């Protein structure tokens, strides 16, 4: 597997399985001089960790992060920041029943086809637990973005048919509600829906929106590493995401050019702004100074207690009810994962963006040498 | 700009501007022994080239491809295959009017912010013409996929509100209709819609679907290089794409697990298959032996002849009507681009997939050494 | 710092500082199905660890390796193998004296220039201790090479003016002698030389040779990733190496073509061999079926107890005697590091080498799908 | 072949075979705003091109470079700069005799083993002609280095036993002498030696030194991408190089620490300098503000007219005299290749070096946004 690293200049490499000794991440290329403590990271870990509210799995993991390297006297040193999260609450026996069976909606079959066998305990490497390592890395990147005046945040936009009312948007609710919705009314309704799903031994999907405000214009690389392309890569790599939209997303395919184009307008202080933001802050793959807006569509949790048809390793039909401890909806805990993956992609793009002009390079080195 | 290369083992690097001397591509890591002629590539180039039907720009480019390297006696040699497409029909003067003005919906502003100035002739590097180089590379990858028994093809699914009728699907229509629709009725209606848009000096969006049949299971890399993540990266890097869906895509966010999960079933000959394919052939980032299905949403062509508000380089408000030669809809010519980007991403994933098991590596080298 | 990863398909990422909590490594892209235990890795760690004989620093580190991921029921799973080595015997106070002073021969000045400050404890990231993580990764790669019938080993060829006698070559001596020399006589003389150097508060350089037998022909990539180029990169990245030679190395610059060319000859069983091996097993960047031979020249340990002239952070002249615990010669402990870096580079090249031919790819997937 | 790209942020991708239609290169990630004309590049091409003096092959190639992209109104735009060199003087029939025979000292055997067959005309991709594309890229990078006040130059230090006298160093002689030696006396002697070798139907090796003055301190990345490691990779990837030394190189293995350490001293204007430069300008993988010094050892041209023993594709012994047009010494034409590969590696390292500190990133974006 050659796919555990994301990013080009700022490179995030994760490791770990759901029921192995630990998960972790190495962030290489992170700049020196950013103040960071384990609590800064832990705050993000806590937003993702299981067992914190009635909507999530009762698996109770501390998800305590330990910084192993790259920080000295409270600041990053420029060398790789490695972070470790020990697994402490594995119930591997829960999974013995499925070790020779392919759970619908999961990667079990693909892993066996690819590697010949798999670590079947809790989904192994393909478990949602793997995202804990991403969150640790993203938390670090958020510290850098904040230093640059960039505000990157995500929230639950919908669960099933329950959608937030944008006019009721209340940012503090994102981290206070069980659903991650910035609308307390919608949160209540969504929580009821999730409870109903759990009662039916079923699960439900939803959407997460991520916004980044304060991005300078011109970030992203033309052609293959357009900012929307790397953001999509980052977010689509989260297990349960099946669609990614930028700005107005899928609705553009039914729009006219005259409706969809965002007029440029004179802003204050000689700045150039856009009158509307159908584009979601990215034009031709480069940031355009409007807020970046990305939406991820999550499928319903594939692990459900209802009986399902499937096959075993030998291809024989079997019936399966997935036991273990599972969230009836992925979205609330995925909010911080989407936010963190976007933060990683943006931070990498910002670092790459520094060497676009020879004048800047010359100024940089004449000042430093 | 450090983003003109796509792929890890099979690496595609493009170059060239709309009104420069030439566009081109270098395909490095392409395996030896694939039979190829310039006509094989030209066939794909012709599907993309402008001026071939009433829906597309009257710019008349031969888009003739020349193979510069990596092919000997009709077969690839394993060394980089470079291909060149000379620009022959530039009307740069068409663009003099916009050299100091930022066209809405375009990357002009971002380029100036990033690089300090830009090649304003025809959009320079951010022109849709850049995709000609991608098509040349994708055509080559299609030859490899075919050799492996994989059938990767794309078609126009909708233009504006006109959508194909799946029950009328006729594959040969894809390359025979002006719209790229595999449904001749829908094609007629869509062509009328496009003509109406052109008459209004406006443009319209649409969707392209790409399908890959015959993919072995287990292709893609867990975590960041999931097959859906690299496909999304590939397709979202096409200029006008604003959303990418895998399988049931956006609809999963309103689905229940019991609806969305695809049961595994015993197939013929000991094979394992899926009863349904909501997942679009990818589970946990690995191919699952069902057809891969991806949908791209294209925005309407941003270049429209209607008068629009915008600003110039100095941030002063100006009014602009974009002249030049433009397609009133991007989708018909983009079909082959989506197909080619998917072919590139799949070919790369297949090459990477060969080294997943030590047994296979040992067998490979004991046979070869 | 964006340079903590080596390799393309098999990617080794290290982290950790000399006096931080831990060192570690993530090996991504390592194939599934290789039997491995912590003892297999520990055996290599022990060859590098300090304090094991009179030639090395009295710092006593257990260098105990813990496998954190990627191994299940005694076999690699194909997911990243992360390994952790806790630091347990730091004497950071030894370094307080040099925190504002630039030690000659060290990276202190460069780190301050690059990052603005540095973790001065024990050299931080630029400490030789960083190589512990490389050894853990290399030990894993050696298991793969052995599976493929490749025997990769290194030894001390010379320390100062004391050189081994090739006719006295005794492989078992490599791991039994204090110097890593495969010649017990030379070992004795070299040990005396090192003792003399230590007595003079000085240090001495030396050379390490690495040999890989059993490499199939055709491994390595033409042009920039020639096998000798990636091996040189791998070995030159070890801190104290100042020259790398392949085969006859520096002597070729005084040779005639008729002397230096290795005639090809018919070998047994239809194999093709070379009569001589001036080339060190690599021609045009590809392995040629003869043993690979590489030589690394190590500088003397820069940390010496003698008084030296240098400057402090403010550029003021100061005199310095480097305290702390240091090896008077780097070479004996570096032998396993060279071996491991070569093993990593070879393993990566072997994985990449699998996709060179379309026929092989087609055979691979027709067998697997 | 996945090895035709060098560099991380500034990425150089070459293509082309000796007797194919053309050679070329794509330089991606090159910053915007560097003034460049085809003549600037041609000047370097002319230093490498064949047939310019009695020491080199009579193959007469114009080696005329055409810039295909990335330059607008005389300046680089930030998009990939592609450059093309057409082959015009191929005598493929010269090589018919060796199409089924493996030339000693060449990659013929390796290519057949790797790819199953090869483009045998003039060595195909493994021909020294491939370096023409590197020179075009390096010429571009030299323009950037000059802009940054960095002077990177190479010269022939020795041919066979004839070595330059450092006290007679005359820089202008480098490009004026047939050998590339900066010492006209040594040049005369070396030219006689080469003529003698040619008379004997033999060839001879030599060394090239490359120096870079004006490099800021702290460039290079700790651990695997140390500046000496990437420079070694770059230079060892030139076909005939068999050893690379940094600074005092191989002599350090016999040195004491007290001899080899370079004392830091106060320089003018608060700068820190080194009293000596045994290290060759690199400590711990980072530039240390002294001149960078690298030496490459080239083997004698393997193509010699003398009769040699070898085998054919079937492994049968045959005798071979290599016809065609060959340089009796590689070094004079390789000087500019070494210089260019170093320039590429240094330019890439300088770009990467910009994002080491969060303060710099914040200052950069607060000034730009």
PDB file of N, CA and C in Angstrom, chain A residues 185-242:
ATOM      1  N   UNK A 185     -32.476  23.705  16.279  1.00  0.00           N
ATOM      2  CA  UNK A 185     -33.743  23.070  15.908  1.00  0.00           C
ATOM      3  C   UNK A 185     -33.515  21.856  15.023  1.00  0.00           C
ATOM      4  N   UNK A 186     -32.735  22.100  13.984  1.00  0.00           N
ATOM      5  CA  UNK A 186     -32.436  20.989  13.077  1.00  0.00           C
ATOM      6  C   UNK A 186     -31.740  19.871  13.840  1.00  0.00           C
ATOM      7  N   UNK A 187     -30.852  20.256  14.733  1.00  0.00           N
ATOM      8  CA  UNK A 187     -30.134  19.256  15.533  1.00  0.00           C
ATOM      9  C   UNK A 187     -31.103  18.345  16.261  1.00  0.00           C
ATOM     10  N   UNK A 188     -32.122  18.952  16.890  1.00  0.00           N
ATOM     11  CA  UNK A 188     -33.092  18.141  17.637  1.00  0.00           C
ATOM     12  C   UNK A 188     -33.800  17.156  16.711  1.00  0.00           C
ATOM     13  N   UNK A 189     -34.242  17.671  15.586  1.00  0.00           N
ATOM     14  CA  UNK A 189     -34.952  16.797  14.642  1.00  0.00           C
ATOM     15  C   UNK A 189     -34.042  15.688  14.108  1.00  0.00           C
ATOM     16  N   UNK A 190     -32.825  16.058  13.812  1.00  0.00           N
ATOM     17  CA  UNK A 190     -31.890  15.061  13.279  1.00  0.00           C
ATOM     18  C   UNK A 190     -31.590  14.001  14.332  1.00  0.00           C
ATOM     19  N   UNK A 191     -31.459  14.437  15.585  1.00  0.00           N
ATOM     20  CA  UNK A 191     -31.172  13.476  16.657  1.00  0.00           C
ATOM     21  C   UNK A 191     -32.317  12.473  16.790  1.00  0.00           C
ATOM     22  N   UNK A 192     -33.532  12.983  16.639  1.00  0.00           N
ATOM     23  CA  UNK A 192     -34.690  12.074  16.674  1.00  0.00           C
ATOM     24  C   UNK A 192     -34.650  11.077  15.521  1.00  0.00           C
ATOM     25  N   UNK A 193     -34.297  11.576  14.352  1.00  0.00           N
ATOM     26  CA  UNK A 193     -34.203  10.706  13.181  1.00  0.00           C
ATOM     27  C   UNK A 193     -33.160   9.616  13.404  1.00  0.00           C
ATOM     28  N   UNK A 194     -32.035  10.002  13.940  1.00  0.00           N
ATOM     29  CA  UNK A 194     -30.949   9.032  14.171  1.00  0.00           C
ATOM     30  C   UNK A 194     -31.396   7.994  15.191  1.00  0.00           C
ATOM     31  N   UNK A 195     -32.067   8.465  16.236  1.00  0.00           N
ATOM     32  CA  UNK A 195     -32.553   7.522  17.245  1.00  0.00           C
ATOM     33  C   UNK A 195     -33.541   6.525  16.613  1.00  0.00           C
ATOM     34  N   UNK A 196     -34.381   7.039  15.732  1.00  0.00           N
ATOM     35  CA  UNK A 196     -35.337   6.168  15.048  1.00  0.00           C
ATOM     36  C   UNK A 196     -34.608   5.135  14.197  1.00  0.00           C
ATOM     37  N   UNK A 197     -33.576   5.582  13.514  1.00  0.00           N
ATOM     38  CA  UNK A 197     -32.790   4.665  12.673  1.00  0.00           C
ATOM     39  C   UNK A 197     -32.173   3.561  13.533  1.00  0.00           C
ATOM     40  N   UNK A 198     -31.588   3.972  14.666  1.00  0.00           N
ATOM     41  CA  UNK A 198     -30.975   2.995  15.566  1.00  0.00           C
ATOM     42  C   UNK A 198     -32.023   1.992  16.031  1.00  0.00           C
ATOM     43  N   UNK A 199     -33.209   2.512  16.308  1.00  0.00           N
ATOM     44  CA  UNK A 199     -34.284   1.636  16.743  1.00  0.00           C
ATOM     45  C   UNK A 199     -34.646   0.612  15.675  1.00  0.00           C
ATOM     46  N   UNK A 200     -34.536   1.030  14.428  1.00  0.00           N
ATOM     47  CA  UNK A 200     -34.830   0.121  13.306  1.00  0.00           C
ATOM     48  C   UNK A 200     -33.632  -0.761  12.943  1.00  0.00           C
ATOM     49  N   UNK A 201     -32.584  -0.735  13.772  1.00  0.00           N
ATOM     50  CA  UNK A 201     -31.334  -1.438  13.448  1.00  0.00           C
ATOM     51  C   UNK A 201     -30.822  -1.002  12.083  1.00  0.00           C
ATOM     52  N   UNK A 202     -31.009   0.268  11.808  1.00  0.00           N
ATOM     53  CA  UNK A 202     -30.602   0.790  10.502  1.00  0.00           C
ATOM     54  C   UNK A 202     -29.693   2.006  10.720  1.00  0.00           C
ATOM     55  N   UNK A 203     -29.346   2.682   9.661  1.00  0.00           N
ATOM     56  CA  UNK A 203     -28.462   3.846   9.764  1.00  0.00           C
ATOM     57  C   UNK A 203     -28.893   4.853   8.712  1.00  0.00           C
ATOM     58  N   UNK A 204     -28.243   6.020   8.700  1.00  0.00           N
ATOM     59  CA  UNK A 204     -28.670   7.096   7.794  1.00  0.00           C
ATOM     60  C   UNK A 204     -27.451   7.925   7.359  1.00  0.00           C
ATOM     61  N   UNK A 205     -27.548   8.506   6.171  1.00  0.00           N
ATOM     62  CA  UNK A 205     -26.455   9.331   5.650  1.00  0.00           C
ATOM     63  C   UNK A 205     -26.625  10.803   5.961  1.00  0.00           C
ATOM     64  N   UNK A 206     -25.777  11.638   5.395  1.00  0.00           N
ATOM     65  CA  UNK A 206     -25.861  13.070   5.631  1.00  0.00           C
ATOM     66  C   UNK A 206     -24.780  13.831   4.885  1.00  0.00           C
ATOM     67  N   UNK A 207     -24.780  15.147   5.082  1.00  0.00           N
ATOM     68  CA  UNK A 207     -23.781  15.983   4.397  1.00  0.00           C
ATOM     69  C   UNK A 207     -23.030  16.863   5.379  1.00  0.00           C
ATOM     70  N   UNK A 208     -21.775  17.123   5.028  1.00  0.00           N
ATOM     71  CA  UNK A 208     -20.928  18.031   5.800  1.00  0.00           C
ATOM     72  C   UNK A 208     -20.459  19.139   4.865  1.00  0.00           C
ATOM     73  N   UNK A 209     -20.509  20.353   5.346  1.00  0.00           N
ATOM     74  CA  UNK A 209     -19.992  21.485   4.588  1.00  0.00           C
ATOM     75  C   UNK A 209     -18.725  21.996   5.262  1.00  0.00           C
ATOM     76  N   UNK A 210     -17.723  22.332   4.445  1.00  0.00           N
ATOM     77  CA  UNK A 210     -16.511  22.953   4.994  1.00  0.00           C
ATOM     78  C   UNK A 210     -16.290  24.280   4.292  1.00  0.00           C
ATOM     79  N   UNK A 211     -15.972  25.268   5.075  1.00  0.00           N
ATOM     80  CA  UNK A 211     -15.757  26.631   4.573  1.00  0.00           C
ATOM     81  C   UNK A 211     -14.390  27.115   5.015  1.00  0.00           C
ATOM     82  N   UNK A 212     -13.690  27.792   4.110  1.00  0.00           N
ATOM     83  CA  UNK A 212     -12.413  28.416   4.499  1.00  0.00           C
ATOM     84  C   UNK A 212     -12.454  29.881   4.107  1.00  0.00           C
ATOM     85  N   UNK A 213     -12.393  30.733   5.114  1.00  0.00           N
ATOM     86  CA  UNK A 213     -12.418  32.177   4.863  1.00  0.00           C
ATOM     87  C   UNK A 213     -11.036  32.762   5.081  1.00  0.00           C
ATOM     88  N   UNK A 214     -10.711  33.750   4.264  1.00  0.00           N
ATOM     89  CA  UNK A 214      -9.435  34.427   4.444  1.00  0.00           C
ATOM     90  C   UNK A 214      -8.310  33.884   3.583  1.00  0.00           C
ATOM     91  N   UNK A 215      -8.640  32.949   2.688  1.00  0.00           N
ATOM     92  CA  UNK A 215      -7.593  32.419   1.793  1.00  0.00           C
ATOM     93  C   UNK A 215      -7.147  33.523   0.841  1.00  0.00           C
ATOM     94  N   UNK A 216      -5.843  33.730   0.712  1.00  0.00           N
ATOM     95  CA  UNK A 216      -5.372  34.667  -0.313  1.00  0.00           C
ATOM     96  C   UNK A 216      -5.731  34.134  -1.699  1.00  0.00           C
ATOM     97  N   UNK A 217      -5.814  35.015  -2.675  1.00  0.00           N
ATOM     98  CA  UNK A 217      -6.134  34.585  -4.044  1.00  0.00           C
ATOM     99  C   UNK A 217      -4.901  33.978  -4.714  1.00  0.00           C
ATOM    100  N   UNK A 218      -5.162  33.083  -5.639  1.00  0.00           N
ATOM    101  CA  UNK A 218      -4.074  32.520  -6.442  1.00  0.00           C
ATOM    102  C   UNK A 218      -3.466  31.252  -5.861  1.00  0.00           C
ATOM    103  N   UNK A 219      -4.093  30.689  -4.842  1.00  0.00           N
ATOM    104  CA  UNK A 219      -3.571  29.456  -4.242  1.00  0.00           C
ATOM    105  C   UNK A 219      -4.162  28.245  -4.970  1.00  0.00           C
ATOM    106  N   UNK A 220      -3.353  27.235  -5.129  1.00  0.00           N
ATOM    107  CA  UNK A 220      -3.709  26.075  -5.958  1.00  0.00           C
ATOM    108  C   UNK A 220      -2.809  26.110  -7.173  1.00  0.00           C
ATOM    109  N   UNK A 221      -2.695  24.973  -7.833  1.00  0.00           N
ATOM    110  CA  UNK A 221      -1.801  24.912  -8.985  1.00  0.00           C
ATOM    111  C   UNK A 221      -2.628  24.593 -10.221  1.00  0.00           C
ATOM    112  N   UNK A 222      -2.412  25.338 -11.303  1.00  0.00           N
ATOM    113  CA  UNK A 222      -3.146  25.047 -12.523  1.00  0.00           C
ATOM    114  C   UNK A 222      -2.991  23.572 -12.922  1.00  0.00           C
ATOM    115  N   UNK A 223      -3.886  23.110 -13.714  1.00  0.00           N
ATOM    116  CA  UNK A 223      -3.893  21.764 -14.295  1.00  0.00           C
ATOM    117  C   UNK A 223      -4.223  20.695 -13.251  1.00  0.00           C
ATOM    118  N   UNK A 224      -3.340  19.758 -12.941  1.00  0.00           N
ATOM    119  CA  UNK A 224      -3.777  18.599 -12.162  1.00  0.00           C
ATOM    120  C   UNK A 224      -3.942  18.887 -10.671  1.00  0.00           C
ATOM    121  N   UNK A 225      -3.192  19.835 -10.144  1.00  0.00           N
ATOM    122  CA  UNK A 225      -3.303  20.107  -8.717  1.00  0.00           C
ATOM    123  C   UNK A 225      -4.091  21.379  -8.434  1.00  0.00           C
ATOM    124  N   UNK A 226      -5.154  21.552  -9.189  1.00  0.00           N
ATOM    125  CA  UNK A 226      -6.098  22.622  -8.895  1.00  0.00           C
ATOM    126  C   UNK A 226      -6.529  22.483  -7.438  1.00  0.00           C
ATOM    127  N   UNK A 227      -6.831  23.589  -6.808  1.00  0.00           N
ATOM    128  CA  UNK A 227      -7.194  23.539  -5.395  1.00  0.00           C
ATOM    129  C   UNK A 227      -8.432  22.678  -5.169  1.00  0.00           C
ATOM    130  N   UNK A 228      -9.393  22.759  -6.081  1.00  0.00           N
ATOM    131  CA  UNK A 228     -10.583  21.919  -5.913  1.00  0.00           C
ATOM    132  C   UNK A 228     -10.268  20.438  -6.127  1.00  0.00           C
ATOM    133  N   UNK A 229      -9.279  20.167  -6.960  1.00  0.00           N
ATOM    134  CA  UNK A 229      -8.912  18.771  -7.208  1.00  0.00           C
ATOM    135  C   UNK A 229      -8.222  18.169  -5.981  1.00  0.00           C
ATOM    136  N   UNK A 230      -7.338  18.924  -5.360  1.00  0.00           N
ATOM    137  CA  UNK A 230      -6.650  18.366  -4.189  1.00  0.00           C
ATOM    138  C   UNK A 230      -7.601  18.314  -2.993  1.00  0.00           C
ATOM    139  N   UNK A 231      -8.481  19.295  -2.870  1.00  0.00           N
ATOM    140  CA  UNK A 231      -9.495  19.229  -1.804  1.00  0.00           C
ATOM    141  C   UNK A 231     -10.405  18.011  -2.004  1.00  0.00           C
ATOM    142  N   UNK A 232     -10.808  17.778  -3.240  1.00  0.00           N
ATOM    143  CA  UNK A 232     -11.677  16.625  -3.505  1.00  0.00           C
ATOM    144  C   UNK A 232     -10.961  15.325  -3.184  1.00  0.00           C
ATOM    145  N   UNK A 233      -9.700  15.257  -3.582  1.00  0.00           N
ATOM    146  CA  UNK A 233      -8.903  14.079  -3.267  1.00  0.00           C
ATOM    147  C   UNK A 233      -8.884  13.874  -1.744  1.00  0.00           C
ATOM    148  N   UNK A 234      -8.609  14.948  -1.033  1.00  0.00           N
ATOM    149  CA  UNK A 234      -8.503  14.880   0.430  1.00  0.00           C
ATOM    150  C   UNK A 234      -9.798  14.388   1.056  1.00  0.00           C
ATOM    151  N   UNK A 235     -10.901  14.935   0.606  1.00  0.00           N
ATOM    152  CA  UNK A 235     -12.182  14.647   1.253  1.00  0.00           C
ATOM    153  C   UNK A 235     -12.764  13.322   0.754  1.00  0.00           C
ATOM    154  N   UNK A 236     -12.589  13.031  -0.524  1.00  0.00           N
ATOM    155  CA  UNK A 236     -13.102  11.752  -1.041  1.00  0.00           C
ATOM    156  C   UNK A 236     -12.330  10.581  -0.447  1.00  0.00           C
ATOM    157  N   UNK A 237     -11.156  10.846   0.096  1.00  0.00           N
ATOM    158  CA  UNK A 237     -10.382   9.754   0.714  1.00  0.00           C
ATOM    159  C   UNK A 237     -10.902   9.387   2.105  1.00  0.00           C
ATOM    160  N   UNK A 238     -11.907  10.113   2.583  1.00  0.00           N
ATOM    161  CA  UNK A 238     -12.568   9.727   3.840  1.00  0.00           C
ATOM    162  C   UNK A 238     -13.556   8.621   3.487  1.00  0.00           C
ATOM    163  N   UNK A 239     -13.438   7.532   4.224  1.00  0.00           N
ATOM    164  CA  UNK A 239     -14.119   6.292   3.845  1.00  0.00           C
ATOM    165  C   UNK A 239     -15.520   6.387   3.269  1.00  0.00           C
ATOM    166  N   UNK A 240     -16.425   7.063   3.923  1.00  0.00           N
ATOM    167  CA  UNK A 240     -17.834   6.970   3.561  1.00  0.00           C
ATOM    168  C   UNK A 240     -18.312   8.065   2.613  1.00  0.00           C
ATOM    169  N   UNK A 241     -17.401   8.890   2.129  1.00  0.00           N
ATOM    170  CA  UNK A 241     -17.808   9.984   1.240  1.00  0.00           C
ATOM    171  C   UNK A 241     -18.029   9.453  -0.170  1.00  0.00           C
ATOM    172  N   UNK A 242     -19.156   9.771  -0.758  1.00  0.00           N
ATOM    173  CA  UNK A 242     -19.473   9.303  -2.111  1.00  0.00           C
ATOM    174  C   UNK A 242     -19.657  10.437  -3.117  1.00  0.00           C
TER     175      UNK A 242
END
